[in-house]
PDB file of C-alpha atoms in Angstrom:
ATOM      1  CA  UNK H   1     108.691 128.895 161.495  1.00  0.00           C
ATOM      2  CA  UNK H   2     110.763 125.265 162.184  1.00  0.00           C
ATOM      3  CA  UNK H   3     107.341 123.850 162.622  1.00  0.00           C
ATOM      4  CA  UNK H   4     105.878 124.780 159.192  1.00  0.00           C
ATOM      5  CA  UNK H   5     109.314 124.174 157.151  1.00  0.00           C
ATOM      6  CA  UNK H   6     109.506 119.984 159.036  1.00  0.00           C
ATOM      7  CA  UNK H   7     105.838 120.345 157.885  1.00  0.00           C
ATOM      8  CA  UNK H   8     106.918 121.425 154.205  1.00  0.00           C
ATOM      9  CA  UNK H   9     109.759 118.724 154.132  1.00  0.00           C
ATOM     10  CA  UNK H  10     107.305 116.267 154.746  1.00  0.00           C
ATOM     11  CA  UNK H  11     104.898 117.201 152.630  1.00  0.00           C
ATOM     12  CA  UNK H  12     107.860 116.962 149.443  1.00  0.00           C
ATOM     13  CA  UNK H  13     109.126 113.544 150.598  1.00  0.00           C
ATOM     14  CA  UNK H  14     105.794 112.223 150.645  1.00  0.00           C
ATOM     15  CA  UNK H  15     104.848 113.713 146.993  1.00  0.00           C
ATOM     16  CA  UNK H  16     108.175 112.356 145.512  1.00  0.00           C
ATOM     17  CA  UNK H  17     107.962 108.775 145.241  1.00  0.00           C
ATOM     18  CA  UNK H  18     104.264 109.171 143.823  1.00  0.00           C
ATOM     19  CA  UNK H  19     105.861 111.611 141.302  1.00  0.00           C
ATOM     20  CA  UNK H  20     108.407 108.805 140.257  1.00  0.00           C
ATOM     21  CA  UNK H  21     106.265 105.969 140.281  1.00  0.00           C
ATOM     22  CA  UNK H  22     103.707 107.422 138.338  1.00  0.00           C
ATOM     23  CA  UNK H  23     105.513 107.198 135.734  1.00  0.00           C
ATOM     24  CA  UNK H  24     105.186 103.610 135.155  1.00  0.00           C
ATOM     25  CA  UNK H  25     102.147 103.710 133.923  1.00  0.00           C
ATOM     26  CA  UNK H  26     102.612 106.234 130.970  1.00  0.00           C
ATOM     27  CA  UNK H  27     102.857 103.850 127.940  1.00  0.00           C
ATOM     28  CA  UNK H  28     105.987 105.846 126.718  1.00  0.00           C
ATOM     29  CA  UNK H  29     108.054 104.479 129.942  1.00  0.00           C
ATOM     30  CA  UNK H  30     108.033 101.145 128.636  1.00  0.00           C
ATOM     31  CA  UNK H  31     110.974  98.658 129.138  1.00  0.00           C
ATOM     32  CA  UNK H  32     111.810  99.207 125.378  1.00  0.00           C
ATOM     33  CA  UNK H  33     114.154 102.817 124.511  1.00  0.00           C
ATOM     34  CA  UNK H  34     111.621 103.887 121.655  1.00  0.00           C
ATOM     35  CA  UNK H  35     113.938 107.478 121.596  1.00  0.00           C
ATOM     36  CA  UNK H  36     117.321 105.674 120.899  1.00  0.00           C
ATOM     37  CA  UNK H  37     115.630 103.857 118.145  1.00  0.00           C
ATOM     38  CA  UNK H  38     117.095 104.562 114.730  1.00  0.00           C
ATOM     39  CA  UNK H  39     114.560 104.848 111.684  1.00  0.00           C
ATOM     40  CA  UNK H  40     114.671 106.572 108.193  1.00  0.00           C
ATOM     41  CA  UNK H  41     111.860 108.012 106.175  1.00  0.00           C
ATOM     42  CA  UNK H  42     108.517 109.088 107.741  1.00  0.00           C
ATOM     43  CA  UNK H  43     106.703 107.857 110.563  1.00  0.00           C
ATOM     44  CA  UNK H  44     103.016 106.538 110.882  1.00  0.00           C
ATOM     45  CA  UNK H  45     102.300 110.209 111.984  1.00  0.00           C
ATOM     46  CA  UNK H  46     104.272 111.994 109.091  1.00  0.00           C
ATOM     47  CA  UNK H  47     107.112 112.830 111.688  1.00  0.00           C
ATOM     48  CA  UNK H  48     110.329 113.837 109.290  1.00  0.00           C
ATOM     49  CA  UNK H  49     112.918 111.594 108.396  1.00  0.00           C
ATOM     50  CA  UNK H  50     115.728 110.367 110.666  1.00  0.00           C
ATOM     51  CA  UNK H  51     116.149 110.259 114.012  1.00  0.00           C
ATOM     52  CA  UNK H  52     119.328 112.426 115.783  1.00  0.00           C
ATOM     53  CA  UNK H  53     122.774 112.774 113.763  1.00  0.00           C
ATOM     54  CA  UNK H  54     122.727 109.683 111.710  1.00  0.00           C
ATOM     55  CA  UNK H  55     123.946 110.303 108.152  1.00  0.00           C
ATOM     56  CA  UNK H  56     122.975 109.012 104.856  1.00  0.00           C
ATOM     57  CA  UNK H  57     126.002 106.197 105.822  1.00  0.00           C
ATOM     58  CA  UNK H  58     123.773 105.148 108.555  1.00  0.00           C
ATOM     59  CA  UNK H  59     120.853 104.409 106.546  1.00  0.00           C
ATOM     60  CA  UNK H  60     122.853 102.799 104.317  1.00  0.00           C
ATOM     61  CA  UNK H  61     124.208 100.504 106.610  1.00  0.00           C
ATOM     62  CA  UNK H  62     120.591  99.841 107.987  1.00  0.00           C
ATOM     63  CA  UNK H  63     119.284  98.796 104.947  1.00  0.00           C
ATOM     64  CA  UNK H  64     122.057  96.007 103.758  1.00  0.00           C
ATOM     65  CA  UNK H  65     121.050  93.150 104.258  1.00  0.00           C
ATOM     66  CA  UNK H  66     117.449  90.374 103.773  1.00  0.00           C
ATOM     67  CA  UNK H  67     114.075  91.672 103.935  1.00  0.00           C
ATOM     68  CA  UNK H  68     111.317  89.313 103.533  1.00  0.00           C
ATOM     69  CA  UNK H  69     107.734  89.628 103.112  1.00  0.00           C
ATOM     70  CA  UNK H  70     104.911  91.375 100.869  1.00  0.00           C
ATOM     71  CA  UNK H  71     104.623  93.208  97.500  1.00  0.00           C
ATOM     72  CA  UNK H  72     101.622  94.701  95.288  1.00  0.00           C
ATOM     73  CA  UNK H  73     103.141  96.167  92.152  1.00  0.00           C
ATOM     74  CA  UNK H  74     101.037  98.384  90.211  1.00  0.00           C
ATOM     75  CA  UNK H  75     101.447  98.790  86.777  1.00  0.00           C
ATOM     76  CA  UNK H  76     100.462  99.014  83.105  1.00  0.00           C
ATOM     77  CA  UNK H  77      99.440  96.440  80.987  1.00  0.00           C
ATOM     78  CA  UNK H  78      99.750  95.706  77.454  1.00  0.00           C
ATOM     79  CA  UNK H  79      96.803  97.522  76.156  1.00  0.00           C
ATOM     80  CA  UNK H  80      97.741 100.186  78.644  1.00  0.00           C
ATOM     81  CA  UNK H  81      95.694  99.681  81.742  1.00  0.00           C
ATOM     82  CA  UNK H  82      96.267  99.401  84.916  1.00  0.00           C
ATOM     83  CA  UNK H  83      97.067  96.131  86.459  1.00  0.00           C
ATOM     84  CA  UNK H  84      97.627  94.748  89.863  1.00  0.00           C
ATOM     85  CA  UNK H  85      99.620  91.404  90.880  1.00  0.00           C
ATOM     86  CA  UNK H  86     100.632  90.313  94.375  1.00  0.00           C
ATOM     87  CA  UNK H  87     103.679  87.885  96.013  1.00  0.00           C
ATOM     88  CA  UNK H  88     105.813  87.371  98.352  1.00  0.00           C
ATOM     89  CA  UNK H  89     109.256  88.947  97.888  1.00  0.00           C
ATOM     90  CA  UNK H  90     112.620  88.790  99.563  1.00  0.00           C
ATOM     91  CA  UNK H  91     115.138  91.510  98.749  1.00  0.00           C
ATOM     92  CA  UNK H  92     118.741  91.160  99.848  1.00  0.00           C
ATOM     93  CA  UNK H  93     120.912  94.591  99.756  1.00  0.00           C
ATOM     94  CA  UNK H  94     124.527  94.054  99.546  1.00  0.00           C
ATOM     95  CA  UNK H  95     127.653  96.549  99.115  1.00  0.00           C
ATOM     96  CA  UNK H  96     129.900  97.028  96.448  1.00  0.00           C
ATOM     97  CA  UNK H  97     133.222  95.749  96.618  1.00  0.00           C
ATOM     98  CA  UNK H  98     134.243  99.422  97.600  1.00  0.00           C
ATOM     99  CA  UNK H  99     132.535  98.945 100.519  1.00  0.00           C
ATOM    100  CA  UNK H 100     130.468 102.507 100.298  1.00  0.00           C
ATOM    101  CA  UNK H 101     127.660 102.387 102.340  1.00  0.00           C
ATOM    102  CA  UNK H 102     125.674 104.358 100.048  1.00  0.00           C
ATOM    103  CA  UNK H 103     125.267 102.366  97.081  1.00  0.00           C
ATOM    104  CA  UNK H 104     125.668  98.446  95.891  1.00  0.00           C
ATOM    105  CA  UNK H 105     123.900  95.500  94.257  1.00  0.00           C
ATOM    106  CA  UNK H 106     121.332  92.873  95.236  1.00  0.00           C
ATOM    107  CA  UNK H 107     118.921  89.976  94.408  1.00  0.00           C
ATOM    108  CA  UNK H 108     115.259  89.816  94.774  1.00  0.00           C
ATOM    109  CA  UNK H 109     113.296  86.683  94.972  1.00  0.00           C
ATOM    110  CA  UNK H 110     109.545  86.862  93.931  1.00  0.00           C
ATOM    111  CA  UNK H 111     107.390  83.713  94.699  1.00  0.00           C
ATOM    112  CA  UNK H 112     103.392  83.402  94.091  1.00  0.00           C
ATOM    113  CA  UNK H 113     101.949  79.311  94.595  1.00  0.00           C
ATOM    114  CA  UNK H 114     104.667  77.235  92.747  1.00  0.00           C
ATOM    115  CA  UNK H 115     106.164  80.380  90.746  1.00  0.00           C
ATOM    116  CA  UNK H 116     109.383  82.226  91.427  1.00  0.00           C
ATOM    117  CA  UNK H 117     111.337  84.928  89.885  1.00  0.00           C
ATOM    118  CA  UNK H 118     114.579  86.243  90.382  1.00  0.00           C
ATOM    119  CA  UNK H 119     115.776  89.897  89.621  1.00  0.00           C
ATOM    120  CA  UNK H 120     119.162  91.361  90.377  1.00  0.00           C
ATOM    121  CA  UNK H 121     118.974  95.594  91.011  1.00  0.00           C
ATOM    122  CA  UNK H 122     121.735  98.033  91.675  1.00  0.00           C
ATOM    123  CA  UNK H 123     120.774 100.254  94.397  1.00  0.00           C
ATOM    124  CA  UNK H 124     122.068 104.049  95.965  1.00  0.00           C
ATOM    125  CA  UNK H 125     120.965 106.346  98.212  1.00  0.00           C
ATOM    126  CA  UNK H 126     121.579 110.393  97.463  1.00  0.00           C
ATOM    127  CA  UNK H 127     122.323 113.119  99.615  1.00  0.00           C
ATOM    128  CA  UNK H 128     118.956 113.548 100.650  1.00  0.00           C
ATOM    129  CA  UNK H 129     118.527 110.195 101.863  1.00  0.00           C
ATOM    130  CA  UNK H 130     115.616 109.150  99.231  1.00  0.00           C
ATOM    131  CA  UNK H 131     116.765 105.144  97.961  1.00  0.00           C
ATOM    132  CA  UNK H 132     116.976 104.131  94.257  1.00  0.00           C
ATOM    133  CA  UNK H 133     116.395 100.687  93.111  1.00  0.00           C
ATOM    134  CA  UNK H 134     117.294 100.317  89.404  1.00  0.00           C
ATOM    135  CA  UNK H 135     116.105  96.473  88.226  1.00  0.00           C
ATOM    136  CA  UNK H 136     119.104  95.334  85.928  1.00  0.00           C
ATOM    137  CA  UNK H 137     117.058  93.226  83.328  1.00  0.00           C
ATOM    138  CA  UNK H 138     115.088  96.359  82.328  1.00  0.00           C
ATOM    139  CA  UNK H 139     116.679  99.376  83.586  1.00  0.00           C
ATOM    140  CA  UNK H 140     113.732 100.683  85.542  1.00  0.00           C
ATOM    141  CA  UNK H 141     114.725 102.590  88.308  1.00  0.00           C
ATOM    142  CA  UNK H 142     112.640 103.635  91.285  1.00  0.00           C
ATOM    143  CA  UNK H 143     112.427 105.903  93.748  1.00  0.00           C
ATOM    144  CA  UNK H 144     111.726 105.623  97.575  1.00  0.00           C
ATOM    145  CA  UNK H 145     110.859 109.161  98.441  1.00  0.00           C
ATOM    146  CA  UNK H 146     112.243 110.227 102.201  1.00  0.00           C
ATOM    147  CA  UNK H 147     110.465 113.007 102.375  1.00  0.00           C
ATOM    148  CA  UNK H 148     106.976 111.952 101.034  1.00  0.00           C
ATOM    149  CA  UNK H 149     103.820 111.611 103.219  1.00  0.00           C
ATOM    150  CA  UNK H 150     101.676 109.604 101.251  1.00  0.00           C
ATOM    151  CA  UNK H 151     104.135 107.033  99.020  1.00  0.00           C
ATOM    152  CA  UNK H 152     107.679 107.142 101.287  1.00  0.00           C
ATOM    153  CA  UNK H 153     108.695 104.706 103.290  1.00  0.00           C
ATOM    154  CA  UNK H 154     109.829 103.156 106.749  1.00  0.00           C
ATOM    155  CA  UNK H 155     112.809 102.037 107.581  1.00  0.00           C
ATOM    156  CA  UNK H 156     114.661 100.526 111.063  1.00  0.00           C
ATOM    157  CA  UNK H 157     116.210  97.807 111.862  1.00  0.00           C
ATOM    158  CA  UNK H 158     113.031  95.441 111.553  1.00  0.00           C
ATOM    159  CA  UNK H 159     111.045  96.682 109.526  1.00  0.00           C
ATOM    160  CA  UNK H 160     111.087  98.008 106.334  1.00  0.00           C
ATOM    161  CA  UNK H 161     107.328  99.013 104.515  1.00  0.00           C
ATOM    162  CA  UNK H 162     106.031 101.976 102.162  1.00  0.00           C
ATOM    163  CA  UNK H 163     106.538 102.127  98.148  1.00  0.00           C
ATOM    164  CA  UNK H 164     108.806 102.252  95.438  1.00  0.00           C
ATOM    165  CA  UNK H 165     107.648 105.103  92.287  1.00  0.00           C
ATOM    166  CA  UNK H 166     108.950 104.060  89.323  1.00  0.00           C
ATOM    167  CA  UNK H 167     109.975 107.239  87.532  1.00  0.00           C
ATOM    168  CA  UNK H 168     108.698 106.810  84.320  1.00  0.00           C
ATOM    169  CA  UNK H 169     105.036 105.447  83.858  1.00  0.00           C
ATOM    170  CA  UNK H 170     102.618 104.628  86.252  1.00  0.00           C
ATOM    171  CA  UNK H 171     104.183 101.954  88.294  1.00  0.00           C
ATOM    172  CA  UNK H 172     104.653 101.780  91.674  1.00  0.00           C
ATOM    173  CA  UNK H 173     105.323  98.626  94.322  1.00  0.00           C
ATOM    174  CA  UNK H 174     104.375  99.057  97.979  1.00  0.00           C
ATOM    175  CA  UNK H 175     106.070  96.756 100.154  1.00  0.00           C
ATOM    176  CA  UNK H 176     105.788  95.337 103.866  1.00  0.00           C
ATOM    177  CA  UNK H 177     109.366  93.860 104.828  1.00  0.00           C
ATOM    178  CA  UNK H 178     110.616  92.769 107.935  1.00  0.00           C
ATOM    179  CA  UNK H 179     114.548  91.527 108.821  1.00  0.00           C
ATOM    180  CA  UNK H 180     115.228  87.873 107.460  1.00  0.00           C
ATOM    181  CA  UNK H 181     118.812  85.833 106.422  1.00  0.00           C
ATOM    182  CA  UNK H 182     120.487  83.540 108.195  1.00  0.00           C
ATOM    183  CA  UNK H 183     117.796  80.563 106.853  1.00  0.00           C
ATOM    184  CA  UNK H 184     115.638  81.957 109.758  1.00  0.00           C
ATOM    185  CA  UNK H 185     113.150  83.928 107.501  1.00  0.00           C
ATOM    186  CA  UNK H 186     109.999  85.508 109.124  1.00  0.00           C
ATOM    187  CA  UNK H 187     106.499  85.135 108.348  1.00  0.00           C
ATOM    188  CA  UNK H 188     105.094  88.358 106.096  1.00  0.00           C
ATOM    189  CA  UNK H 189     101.948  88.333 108.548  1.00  0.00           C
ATOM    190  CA  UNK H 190     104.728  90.273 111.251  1.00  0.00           C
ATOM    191  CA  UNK H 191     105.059  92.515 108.901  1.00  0.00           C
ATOM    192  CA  UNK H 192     103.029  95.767 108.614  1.00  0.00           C
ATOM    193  CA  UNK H 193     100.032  95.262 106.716  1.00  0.00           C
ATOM    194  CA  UNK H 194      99.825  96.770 103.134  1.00  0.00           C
ATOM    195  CA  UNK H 195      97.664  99.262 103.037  1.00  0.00           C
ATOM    196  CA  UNK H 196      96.239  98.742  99.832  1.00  0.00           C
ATOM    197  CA  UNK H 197      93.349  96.344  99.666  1.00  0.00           C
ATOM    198  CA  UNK H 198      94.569  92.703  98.378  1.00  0.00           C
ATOM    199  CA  UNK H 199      91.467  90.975  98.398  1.00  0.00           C
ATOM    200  CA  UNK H 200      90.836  91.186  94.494  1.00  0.00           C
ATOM    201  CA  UNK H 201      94.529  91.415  93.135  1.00  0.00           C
ATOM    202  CA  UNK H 202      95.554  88.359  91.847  1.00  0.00           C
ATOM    203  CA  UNK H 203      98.732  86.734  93.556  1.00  0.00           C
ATOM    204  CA  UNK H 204     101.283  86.145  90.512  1.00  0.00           C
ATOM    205  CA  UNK H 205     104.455  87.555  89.702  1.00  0.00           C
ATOM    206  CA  UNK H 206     104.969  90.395  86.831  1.00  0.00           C
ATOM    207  CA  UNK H 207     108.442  91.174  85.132  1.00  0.00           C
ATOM    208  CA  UNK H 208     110.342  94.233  86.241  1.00  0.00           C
TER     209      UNK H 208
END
C-alpha cells in the first residue's frame, strides 16, 4: 500500500508543472489582463455592455477627453436622398463646470484635404448608459445606443468606434476613434476600420 501511494505522489508531481505550464500557450494567458479591462457598449461578439460594477460615472469618466480619427456621416440631401461624405474628425469631451461625470460640452474638429469645420455639442449619458450628442449650431441630437447589436458602439480607454443615430431623419455617423490630446495625436489607420465601404464616398465635410 506505501508502494502504490510514493507511486501516486509521483505520478501528481510530475503532472503538475505540465498542468501549469500549459497554460502559456492559451492565447487568453497573455501578458496583457484582457478581464480587468474596462469597456462600455457591445463587444465585437455582441457581449452586453459593461464590464463588472462600473456605473454610468465610470463611463462617463472614460469618455472625457480627445478622440481622433474617422467619420462617414450618412444623411439626406436637399432633394431628399441619401448622401454620403467622409473626414477625419477629432472630438474632445469635456465636463461641465459642475463637474458631473455624466454630462458636459465639447468641440469637434472635421478636416477633409485643405477643409476644416468646427462644431461645439453638449453631450449626457442616461441611466441606461446609451450617450447623447446634441450639435449646438442645429440642435440635432444623437443617440449612441448601449444596448444595440448592429449600430452601438465601443468604448475603453483606447478606442472608441460604432455610430451615432440621429433621432429624427435618416442620419447616422459611424465613427472609428482612438485616444489623442496632449499634441501627440494618433494616426486613424490604428483605429478600427469602418465597416462601411469608403471607397466611393467622397471625402468632404457636411454641416451638422
Amino acid at each position: 500500500m506505501k508502494r502504490f501511494t510514493l507511486f501516486a505522489l509521483l505520478a501528481i508531481f510530475t503532472v503538475t508543472p505540465l498542468v501549469l505550464t500549459g497554460c502559456d500557450d492559451d492565447p487568453w494567458y497573455d501578458n496583457y489582463n484582457w478581464r480587468n479591462r474596462n469597456w462600455y457598449g457591445r463587444n465585437d461578439q455582441g457581449g452586453n455592455q459593461g464590464q463588472g460594477n462600473n456605473s454610468i460615472e465610470d463611463e462617463g469618466a472614460c469618455l472625457v477627453g480627445t478622440w481622433v480619427g474617422q467619420m462617414v456621416y450618412t444623411y439626406p440631401d436637399d432633394k431628399g436622398n441619401i448622401g454620403q461624405a467622409q473626414f477625419d474628425a477629432e472630438m474632445i469631451f469635456k465636463l461641465n463646470s459642475n463637474n458631473v461625470y455624466t454630462e458636459g460640452v465639447g468641440t469637434e474638429i472635421d478636416r477633409a484635404g485643405n477643409d476644416t469645420q468646427t462644431l461645439s455639442f453638449t453631450w449626457y449619458i442616461d441611466r441606461y448608459g446609451n450617450i447623447y450628442v446634441r450639435y449646438s449650431d442645429t440642435g440635432k441630437t444623437f443617440m449612441l445606443d448601449v444596448e444595440s447589436t448592429t449600430k452601438g458602439f465601443y468604448l475603453d480607454d483606447s478606442q472608441f468606434n460604432g455610430y451615432m443615430v440621429a433621432q429624427k431623419d435618416v442620419e447616422e455617423i459611424e465613427f472609428s476613434f482612438t485616444r489623442g490630446g496632449n499634441n501627440n495625436k494618433r494616426s486613424p489607420a490604428k483605429a478600427k476600420k469602418l465597416k462601411t465601404d469608403t471607397s466611393n464616398i467622397p471625402y468632404m465635410l457636411v454641416k451638422r
